[in-house]
Amino acid sequence: YEQYTSDLFRLPFGNVAPGDDIRVSCEYLEPLPFFKKGYIVSLPLYFPRGTIVENATWDKVVSVECRINALTANSNIDCWSHNIQQETDAESGAVIIHCIDSKPMDADDEQTKLLDYTDVSRTGRDFQLSYSVKNEEIQAHCVHEVDVEDADSGSLCIFITPPRKLSTTFPRAFFFLLDRSGSMIGEPYNEAIRALKRALDRLRPVDQFNVCLFDDTQVFFQLDALIAADKTAIEECKQWID
């Protein structure tokens, strides 16, 4: 226990008799990254040698069950780190993932070279999977946890998933700030103006924008409003900047 191992959390237990069964539950809330039309789940489950029971394989010591409810019937699940079994909860529609064992690591993988992944049956590896959320509409999911000690407190995490296909162009809103203080006199200010004009030329008609010039005071192209980025507004803004 006294030996330090980086990136490994240890929790000591005392007065443990032979044959005692100790179970530790850990709950945490983590936003999932969205990548290529799906969410990625990553759970660190690599154990350096000597940190778990050495005379047993990883799958005999670690049990992983993952419940995924993507609120859509055609979600694809891909687990590239472990062999898994899937079943569907008839009541909630959630997909239940059971981890069987670790898949071998690629010998050329950088993580394999840094860590002792020569025998994943003993050390295990991080659990990683992705699941797609295919829907024609924008999906919004909310996970809400209530504080057990205060019913009026708690936490939440909101996931907003874009539609599978975009049938329209989403408008963007830009607010440009241009420093015209004394420190910008000369070429720095001229270069900033050129950059701002290039940015204005790249706006689309569905976008909105406004510009603020500031030193010790602020001057706005349009006061307290974003305006449509049509050609007339863009040209008027360029003349105003000059």
Coordinates of N, CA, C and O in Angstrom, one line a residue, residues 29 143-157:
L29 N -20.6 11.8 -11.8 CA -21.3 12.3 -12.9 C -20.2 12.9 -13.9 O -19.4 13.7 -13.5
V143 N -29.9 14.5 -16.9 CA -29.7 13.6 -15.8 C -29.7 14.4 -14.5 O -29.0 15.4 -14.4
H144 N -30.6 14.1 -13.6 CA -30.9 14.9 -12.4 C -30.6 14.1 -11.2 O -31.1 13.0 -11.0
E145 N -29.8 14.6 -10.3 CA -29.5 14.0 -9.0 C -30.0 15.0 -7.9 O -29.6 16.1 -7.9
V146 N -30.8 14.4 -6.9 CA -31.2 15.2 -5.8 C -30.3 15.0 -4.6 O -29.9 13.8 -4.3
D147 N -30.0 16.0 -3.9 CA -29.2 15.9 -2.7 C -30.0 15.2 -1.6 O -31.1 15.6 -1.3
V148 N -29.4 14.1 -1.1 CA -30.1 13.3 -0.1 C -30.3 14.0 1.2 O -31.2 13.7 1.9
E149 N -29.5 15.0 1.4 CA -29.6 15.8 2.7 C -30.5 17.0 2.5 O -30.9 17.7 3.5
D150 N -30.7 17.5 1.3 CA -31.5 18.7 1.0 C -32.3 18.5 -0.2 O -31.7 18.5 -1.3
A151 N -33.6 18.3 -0.1 CA -34.4 18.0 -1.3 C -34.5 19.2 -2.2 O -34.8 19.0 -3.4
D152 N -34.1 20.4 -1.8 CA -34.2 21.6 -2.7 C -32.8 21.8 -3.4 O -32.7 22.8 -4.2
S153 N -31.9 20.9 -3.2 CA -30.6 21.0 -3.8 C -30.3 19.8 -4.7 O -30.9 18.8 -4.5
G154 N -29.3 19.9 -5.5 CA -29.0 18.8 -6.4 C -28.1 19.2 -7.5 O -27.5 20.3 -7.5
S155 N -28.0 18.4 -8.5 CA -27.2 18.7 -9.7 C -27.8 18.1 -10.9 O -28.6 17.2 -10.8
L156 N -27.4 18.6 -12.0 CA -28.0 18.0 -13.3 C -26.9 18.2 -14.4 O -26.0 19.0 -14.3
C157 N -27.1 17.3 -15.4 CA -26.2 17.4 -16.6 C -27.1 17.2 -17.8 O -27.9 16.3 -17.9

